[in-house]
Amino acid sequence: MKNFIGTQMIYTYANGWEYEIYIKNEDTVDYRIHSGMVGGRWVKEQKMHLVELTKGVYKISWTEPTGTDVSLNFMLEDNKMHGVIFFPKWVHDHSEITVCYQNDYIDLMEESREKYETYPKDVVDEFAAITYVKNVGVNNENIISEAPYKGMSDEIRAGSFYK
Ligand SMILES: C=Cc1ccc(O)cc1
């Protein structure tokens, strides 16, 4: 568990969506979505549940202000993960509303999940290849502190992003 907490990862799902996550501490993640249905969205301070399923295999799960539920399994020894995302219908229909720095729009997310339809949910379950992994320590506010832009994940992988 100590190895996993503090880890920053970038991964590409089999459907092409690229995500970045930072396991900030034992119950919090920050994340950034580089591409996919809600590419451009980024979030800090998302509370989550974390367990070690077996040696080197970690599961994190949470429910979001949008009503989206997420459960992710990281298999670090194999450089792969598997994610399940349960999108309410409204996120699928109005994804542009969720593409923002969510922390500034929590009220809008909560209003939208009441205003628009929840069902049928859109279940996305996909494996992903982890393309970057680094333990950057706990509670580092500088790891995910700006909006994603085209080329950012390449810069992170190349080691030229953080000054
Ligand atoms: C909806 C959030 C979310 C964050 C990371 C991930 O891999 C999938 C979904």
Coordinates of N, CA and C and ligand atoms in Angstrom, one line a residue:
M1 N 0.8 -1.2 0.0 CA 0.0 0.0 0.0 C 0.9 1.3 0.0
K2 N 2.0 1.2 0.8 CA 2.8 2.4 0.8 C 3.5 2.7 -0.5
N3 N 3.7 1.7 -1.3 CA 4.3 1.9 -2.7 C 3.3 2.6 -3.6
F4 N 2.0 2.3 -3.4 CA 1.0 2.8 -4.3 C 0.6 4.2 -4.0
I5 N 0.5 4.5 -2.7 CA 0.1 5.9 -2.4 C 1.2 6.8 -2.7
G6 N 0.9 7.9 -3.4 CA 1.9 8.8 -3.9 C 2.3 8.6 -5.4
T7 N 1.6 7.6 -6.0 CA 1.9 7.3 -7.4 C 1.1 8.1 -8.4
Q8 N 1.8 8.6 -9.4 CA 1.2 9.3 -10.5 C 1.3 8.4 -11.7
M9 N 0.1 8.2 -12.4 CA 0.1 7.3 -13.6 C -0.6 8.0 -14.8
I10 N -0.1 7.6 -16.0 CA -0.8 8.0 -17.2 C -1.1 6.7 -17.9
Y11 N -2.3 6.5 -18.4 CA -2.7 5.3 -19.1 C -3.6 5.5 -20.2
T12 N -3.6 4.6 -21.2 CA -4.5 4.7 -22.4 C -5.4 3.5 -22.4
Y13 N -6.7 3.7 -22.4 CA -7.6 2.7 -22.4 C -7.7 2.1 -23.9
A14 N -8.1 0.8 -24.0 CA -8.2 0.1 -25.3 C -9.1 0.9 -26.2
N15 N -10.0 1.7 -25.7 CA -10.8 2.5 -26.6 C -10.2 3.8 -27.0
G16 N -8.9 4.0 -26.6 CA -8.1 5.2 -27.0 C -8.1 6.4 -26.0
W17 N -9.0 6.3 -25.0 CA -9.1 7.4 -24.0 C -7.8 7.4 -23.1
E18 N -7.2 8.6 -23.0 CA -6.0 8.8 -22.2 C -6.3 9.5 -20.9
Y19 N -6.0 8.9 -19.8 CA -6.3 9.5 -18.4 C -5.0 9.5 -17.6
E20 N -5.0 10.5 -16.7 CA -3.9 10.6 -15.7 C -4.4 10.7 -14.3
I21 N -3.8 10.0 -13.4 CA -4.3 10.0 -12.0 C -3.1 10.1 -11.1
Y22 N -3.4 10.8 -9.9 CA -2.4 10.9 -8.9 C -3.0 10.4 -7.6
I23 N -2.5 9.3 -7.0 CA -3.0 8.7 -5.8 C -2.4 9.6 -4.7
K24 N -3.1 10.7 -4.3 CA -2.5 11.7 -3.5 C -2.3 11.3 -2.1
N25 N -3.2 10.5 -1.5 CA -3.0 10.0 -0.2 C -3.9 8.8 -0.1
E26 N -4.1 8.2 1.1 CA -4.9 7.0 1.3 C -6.3 7.1 0.9
D27 N -6.9 8.3 0.8 CA -8.3 8.4 0.5 C -8.6 9.5 -0.5
T28 N -7.6 9.9 -1.3 CA -7.9 11.1 -2.2 C -7.1 10.9 -3.5
V29 N -7.7 11.2 -4.6 CA -7.1 11.3 -5.9 C -7.2 12.7 -6.5
D30 N -6.3 13.1 -7.4 CA -6.4 14.1 -8.3 C -6.4 13.5 -9.7
Y31 N -7.1 13.9 -10.7 CA -7.0 13.3 -12.0 C -7.2 14.3 -13.1
R32 N -6.8 13.9 -14.3 CA -6.8 14.8 -15.5 C -7.2 13.9 -16.7
I33 N -8.1 14.3 -17.6 CA -8.5 13.5 -18.7 C -7.9 14.1 -20.0
H34 N -7.0 13.4 -20.6 CA -6.3 14.0 -21.8 C -7.1 13.8 -23.0
S35 N -7.9 12.7 -23.1 CA -8.7 12.5 -24.3 C -9.8 11.5 -24.0
G36 N -10.8 11.5 -24.9 CA -12.0 10.7 -24.8 C -13.2 11.5 -24.6
M37 N -14.3 10.8 -24.2 CA -15.6 11.5 -24.2 C -15.6 12.7 -23.4
V38 N -14.9 12.7 -22.3 CA -14.8 13.9 -21.4 C -13.4 14.5 -21.3
G39 N -12.7 14.3 -22.4 CA -11.3 14.9 -22.5 C -11.3 16.4 -22.1
G40 N -10.4 16.8 -21.3 CA -10.3 18.2 -20.9 C -10.8 18.4 -19.5
R41 N -11.5 17.4 -19.0 CA -12.0 17.5 -17.6 C -10.8 17.3 -16.6
W42 N -10.8 18.0 -15.5 CA -9.8 17.7 -14.4 C -10.4 18.0 -13.1
V43 N -9.9 17.3 -12.1 CA -10.5 17.2 -10.8 C -9.4 17.1 -9.7
K44 N -9.6 17.8 -8.6 CA -8.7 17.6 -7.5 C -9.5 17.2 -6.3
E45 N -8.9 16.5 -5.4 CA -9.5 16.2 -4.0 C -10.7 15.3 -4.1
Q46 N -10.7 14.4 -5.1 CA -11.8 13.4 -5.1 C -11.6 12.4 -4.1
K47 N -12.5 12.2 -3.1 CA -12.4 11.2 -2.1 C -12.7 9.8 -2.7
M48 N -11.9 8.8 -2.3 CA -12.1 7.5 -2.8 C -11.8 6.4 -1.8
H49 N -12.2 5.2 -2.1 CA -11.9 4.0 -1.3 C -10.7 3.2 -2.0
L50 N -9.8 2.8 -1.2 CA -8.6 2.1 -1.7 C -8.4 0.8 -0.9
V51 N -8.2 -0.3 -1.7 CA -7.8 -1.6 -1.1 C -6.7 -2.2 -2.0
E52 N -5.9 -3.1 -1.3 CA -4.9 -3.9 -2.0 C -5.6 -5.3 -2.2
L53 N -5.9 -5.7 -3.4 CA -6.7 -6.9 -3.6 C -5.7 -8.1 -3.4
T54 N -4.5 -8.0 -3.9 CA -3.5 -9.0 -3.7 C -2.2 -8.3 -3.9
K55 N -1.1 -8.9 -3.8 CA 0.2 -8.2 -3.9 C 0.3 -7.4 -5.2
G56 N 0.5 -6.1 -5.0 CA 0.7 -5.3 -6.2 C -0.5 -5.0 -7.0
V57 N -1.7 -5.4 -6.6 CA -2.9 -5.1 -7.3 C -3.9 -4.2 -6.4
Y58 N -4.1 -3.0 -6.9 CA -4.9 -2.0 -6.1 C -6.2 -1.7 -6.8
K59 N -7.2 -1.5 -5.9 CA -8.5 -1.1 -6.5 C -8.9 0.2 -5.8
I60 N -9.3 1.2 -6.6 CA -9.8 2.4 -6.0 C -11.2 2.7 -6.6
S61 N -12.1 3.2 -5.8 CA -13.5 3.4 -6.2 C -14.1 4.6 -5.6
W62 N -14.9 5.3 -6.4 CA -15.6 6.5 -5.8 C -16.8 6.8 -6.6
T63 N -17.6 7.7 -6.0 CA -18.8 8.3 -6.7 C -18.6 9.8 -6.8
E64 N -18.9 10.4 -7.9 CA -18.6 11.8 -8.2 C -19.8 12.7 -8.0
P65 N -19.6 14.0 -7.9 CA -20.7 15.0 -7.9 C -21.6 14.9 -9.1
T66 N -21.1 14.4 -10.2 CA -21.9 14.3 -11.4 C -22.9 13.1 -11.4
G67 N -22.6 12.2 -10.4 CA -23.3 10.9 -10.3 C -22.6 9.8 -11.0
T68 N -21.5 10.1 -11.6 CA -20.6 9.0 -12.3 C -19.9 8.2 -11.2
D69 N -20.0 6.9 -11.3 CA -19.3 6.0 -10.4 C -18.1 5.4 -11.1
V70 N -17.0 5.2 -10.4 CA -15.8 4.7 -11.0 C -15.1 3.7 -10.1
S71 N -14.6 2.6 -10.8 CA -13.9 1.6 -10.0 C -12.7 1.2 -10.9
L72 N -11.5 1.3 -10.4 CA -10.3 1.1 -11.2 C -9.4 0.1 -10.5
N73 N -8.8 -0.8 -11.2 CA -7.9 -1.8 -10.7 C -6.5 -1.6 -11.4
F74 N -5.5 -1.4 -10.6 CA -4.2 -1.2 -11.1 C -3.3 -2.4 -10.8
M75 N -2.7 -3.0 -11.9 CA -1.8 -4.1 -11.8 C -0.4 -3.7 -12.2
L76 N 0.3 -3.1 -11.3 CA 1.5 -2.4 -11.6 C 2.6 -3.3 -12.2
E77 N 2.6 -4.5 -11.7 CA 3.7 -5.4 -12.2 C 3.6 -5.7 -13.7
D78 N 2.3 -5.6 -14.2 CA 2.1 -5.8 -15.6 C 1.9 -4.5 -16.4
N79 N 2.1 -3.4 -15.7 CA 1.9 -2.1 -16.4 C 0.5 -2.0 -17.0
K80 N -0.5 -2.5 -16.4 CA -1.8 -2.4 -16.9 C -2.8 -2.1 -15.8
M81 N -4.0 -1.7 -16.3 CA -5.1 -1.4 -15.3 C -6.4 -1.8 -16.0
H82 N -7.4 -1.9 -15.2 CA -8.8 -2.1 -15.8 C -9.7 -1.2 -15.1
G83 N -10.5 -0.4 -15.8 CA -11.4 0.6 -15.3 C -12.8 0.3 -15.6
V84 N -13.7 0.6 -14.7 CA -15.2 0.5 -15.0 C -15.7 1.9 -14.6
I85 N -16.4 2.6 -15.6 CA -17.0 3.9 -15.4 C -18.5 3.7 -15.6
F86 N -19.3 4.1 -14.7 CA -20.7 4.1 -14.8 C -21.2 5.5 -15.0
F87 N -21.4 5.9 -16.3 CA -21.8 7.3 -16.5 C -23.4 7.4 -16.5
P88 N -23.9 8.3 -15.7 CA -25.3 8.6 -15.9 C -25.6 9.1 -17.3
K89 N -26.9 8.8 -17.7 CA -27.2 9.2 -19.1 C -26.9 10.6 -19.4
W90 N -27.1 11.5 -18.5 CA -26.9 13.0 -18.8 C -25.4 13.3 -19.1
V91 N -24.5 12.6 -18.5 CA -23.1 12.9 -18.8 C -22.8 12.5 -20.2
H92 N -23.4 11.4 -20.7 CA -23.2 10.9 -22.0 C -23.9 11.9 -23.0
D93 N -25.1 12.4 -22.6 CA -25.8 13.4 -23.5 C -25.3 14.8 -23.5
H94 N -24.7 15.2 -22.3 CA -24.3 16.6 -22.2 C -22.8 16.6 -21.6
S95 N -22.0 15.8 -22.3 CA -20.6 15.7 -21.7 C -19.9 17.0 -21.6
E96 N -20.3 18.0 -22.4 CA -19.6 19.3 -22.4 C -19.7 20.0 -21.1
I97 N -20.8 19.7 -20.4 CA -21.0 20.4 -19.0 C -19.9 19.9 -18.0
T98 N -19.5 18.7 -18.2 CA -18.5 18.1 -17.2 C -17.1 18.4 -17.6
V99 N -16.9 19.0 -18.8 CA -15.5 19.2 -19.2 C -15.1 20.6 -18.7
C100 N -14.4 20.6 -17.5 CA -14.1 21.8 -16.8 C -13.1 21.4 -15.7
Y101 N -12.7 22.4 -14.9 CA -12.1 22.1 -13.6 C -13.2 22.0 -12.6
Q102 N -13.6 20.7 -12.4 CA -14.8 20.5 -11.6 C -14.9 21.2 -10.3
N103 N -13.8 21.3 -9.6 CA -13.8 21.9 -8.3 C -14.5 23.3 -8.3
D104 N -14.4 24.0 -9.4 CA -15.1 25.3 -9.5 C -16.5 25.2 -9.9
Y105 N -17.0 24.0 -10.2 CA -18.4 23.9 -10.7 C -19.2 22.8 -10.0
I106 N -18.9 22.5 -8.7 CA -19.6 21.4 -8.0 C -21.1 21.7 -8.0
D107 N -21.5 22.9 -7.8 CA -23.0 23.2 -7.7 C -23.6 22.8 -9.1
L108 N -22.9 23.2 -10.2 CA -23.5 22.9 -11.5 C -23.6 21.4 -11.7
M109 N -22.6 20.6 -11.3 CA -22.6 19.2 -11.4 C -23.8 18.6 -10.6
E110 N -24.0 19.1 -9.4 CA -25.1 18.6 -8.6 C -26.5 19.0 -9.1
E111 N -26.6 20.2 -9.7 CA -27.8 20.7 -10.3 C -28.1 19.8 -11.6
S112 N -27.1 19.6 -12.4 CA -27.3 18.9 -13.6 C -27.7 17.4 -13.4
R113 N -27.2 16.8 -12.4 CA -27.5 15.4 -12.1 C -29.0 15.2 -11.7
E114 N -29.6 16.3 -11.1 CA -31.0 16.3 -10.8 C -31.8 16.7 -12.0
K115 N -31.3 17.6 -12.8 CA -32.1 18.2 -13.9 C -32.2 17.2 -15.1
Y116 N -31.2 16.5 -15.4 CA -31.2 15.6 -16.6 C -31.3 14.2 -16.2
E117 N -31.4 13.3 -17.2 CA -31.7 11.9 -16.9 C -30.5 11.1 -16.4
T118 N -30.8 10.1 -15.5 CA -29.7 9.2 -15.0 C -29.6 8.0 -15.8
Y119 N -30.8 7.4 -16.2 CA -30.9 6.1 -16.8 C -31.3 6.2 -18.3
P120 N -30.9 5.2 -19.1 CA -30.0 4.1 -18.7 C -28.5 4.6 -18.6
K121 N -27.8 4.0 -17.7 CA -26.4 4.4 -17.5 C -25.6 3.8 -18.6
D122 N -24.4 4.4 -18.8 CA -23.5 4.1 -19.9 C -22.3 3.4 -19.2
V123 N -22.2 2.1 -19.3 CA -21.1 1.4 -18.6 C -19.9 1.2 -19.5
V124 N -18.8 1.8 -19.2 CA -17.6 1.7 -20.0 C -16.6 0.8 -19.2
D125 N -16.3 -0.4 -19.7 CA -15.3 -1.2 -19.0 C -14.2 -1.6 -20.0
E126 N -13.0 -1.2 -19.6 CA -11.9 -1.3 -20.5 C -10.6 -1.6 -19.8
F127 N -9.7 -2.3 -20.4 CA -8.3 -2.4 -19.9 C -7.6 -1.2 -20.5
A128 N -6.5 -0.9 -19.8 CA -5.6 0.2 -20.3 C -4.2 -0.2 -20.1
A129 N -3.3 0.4 -20.9 CA -1.9 0.2 -20.8 C -1.3 1.4 -20.1
I130 N -0.6 1.2 -19.0 CA 0.0 2.3 -18.2 C 1.3 2.7 -19.0
T131 N 1.3 4.0 -19.3 CA 2.5 4.5 -20.2 C 3.4 5.4 -19.3
Y132 N 3.0 5.7 -18.1 CA 3.9 6.5 -17.2 C 3.6 6.1 -15.8
V133 N 4.6 5.9 -15.0 CA 4.3 5.7 -13.5 C 5.5 6.2 -12.8
K134 N 5.2 7.0 -11.7 CA 6.2 7.6 -10.9 C 5.7 7.8 -9.5
N135 N 6.4 7.5 -8.5 CA 6.0 7.8 -7.2 C 6.5 9.2 -6.8
V136 N 5.6 10.2 -6.6 CA 6.0 11.6 -6.4 C 5.7 12.0 -5.0
G137 N 5.5 11.1 -4.1 CA 5.2 11.4 -2.7 C 3.8 11.8 -2.5
V138 N 3.4 11.9 -1.2 CA 2.0 12.2 -0.9 C 1.7 13.7 -0.8
N139 N 0.5 14.0 -1.1 CA -0.1 15.4 -0.9 C 0.7 16.5 -1.6
N140 N 1.1 16.1 -2.9 CA 1.9 17.1 -3.7 C 0.9 17.8 -4.6
E141 N 0.7 19.1 -4.3 CA -0.4 19.9 -5.0 C 0.1 20.3 -6.4
N142 N 1.4 20.1 -6.7 CA 1.9 20.5 -8.0 C 1.8 19.5 -9.1
I143 N 1.4 18.2 -8.8 CA 1.4 17.2 -9.8 C 0.2 17.4 -10.8
I144 N -1.0 17.7 -10.3 CA -2.1 18.0 -11.1 C -2.6 19.3 -10.7
S145 N -2.2 20.4 -11.4 CA -2.5 21.7 -11.0 C -2.8 22.6 -12.1
E146 N -3.0 22.1 -13.3 CA -3.5 22.9 -14.4 C -4.2 22.0 -15.4
A147 N -5.0 22.6 -16.3 CA -5.9 21.9 -17.2 C -5.0 21.1 -18.2
P148 N -5.5 20.0 -18.7 CA -4.8 19.2 -19.7 C -4.8 20.0 -21.0
Y149 N -3.7 19.8 -21.8 CA -3.7 20.4 -23.1 C -3.0 19.3 -24.0
K150 N -3.2 19.5 -25.4 CA -2.7 18.5 -26.3 C -1.1 18.5 -26.2
G151 N -0.6 17.4 -26.0 CA 0.9 17.3 -25.9 C 1.4 17.2 -24.4
M152 N 0.5 17.5 -23.5 CA 0.9 17.5 -22.1 C 1.4 16.1 -21.6
S153 N 0.7 15.1 -22.0 CA 1.1 13.8 -21.5 C 2.4 13.4 -22.1
D154 N 2.7 13.8 -23.3 CA 4.0 13.5 -23.9 C 5.1 14.2 -23.2
E155 N 4.8 15.4 -22.8 CA 5.8 16.2 -22.1 C 6.1 15.6 -20.7
I156 N 5.1 15.1 -20.1 CA 5.3 14.5 -18.8 C 6.1 13.2 -18.9
R157 N 5.8 12.4 -19.9 CA 6.6 11.2 -20.2 C 8.0 11.5 -20.5
A158 N 8.2 12.6 -21.3 CA 9.6 13.0 -21.7 C 10.4 13.6 -20.6
G159 N 9.7 13.9 -19.5 CA 10.4 14.5 -18.3 C 10.6 16.0 -18.5
S160 N 9.9 16.7 -19.4 CA 10.1 18.1 -19.6 C 8.9 19.0 -19.1
F161 N 7.9 18.4 -18.5 CA 6.7 19.1 -18.1 C 6.9 19.9 -16.7
Y162 N 7.5 19.2 -15.7 CA 7.6 19.8 -14.4 C 8.9 20.5 -14.4
K163 N 8.8 21.8 -14.0 CA 10.1 22.7 -14.0 C 10.9 22.4 -12.7
Ligands
LIG1 C1 -14.6 9.7 -14.2 C2 -13.3 9.7 -13.7 C3 -12.3 8.7 -14.0 C4 -11.1 8.9 -13.6 C5 -10.1 8.0 -14.0 C6 -10.4 6.9 -14.8 O1 -9.4 6.1 -15.2 C7 -11.7 6.7 -15.2 C8 -12.7 7.6 -14.8

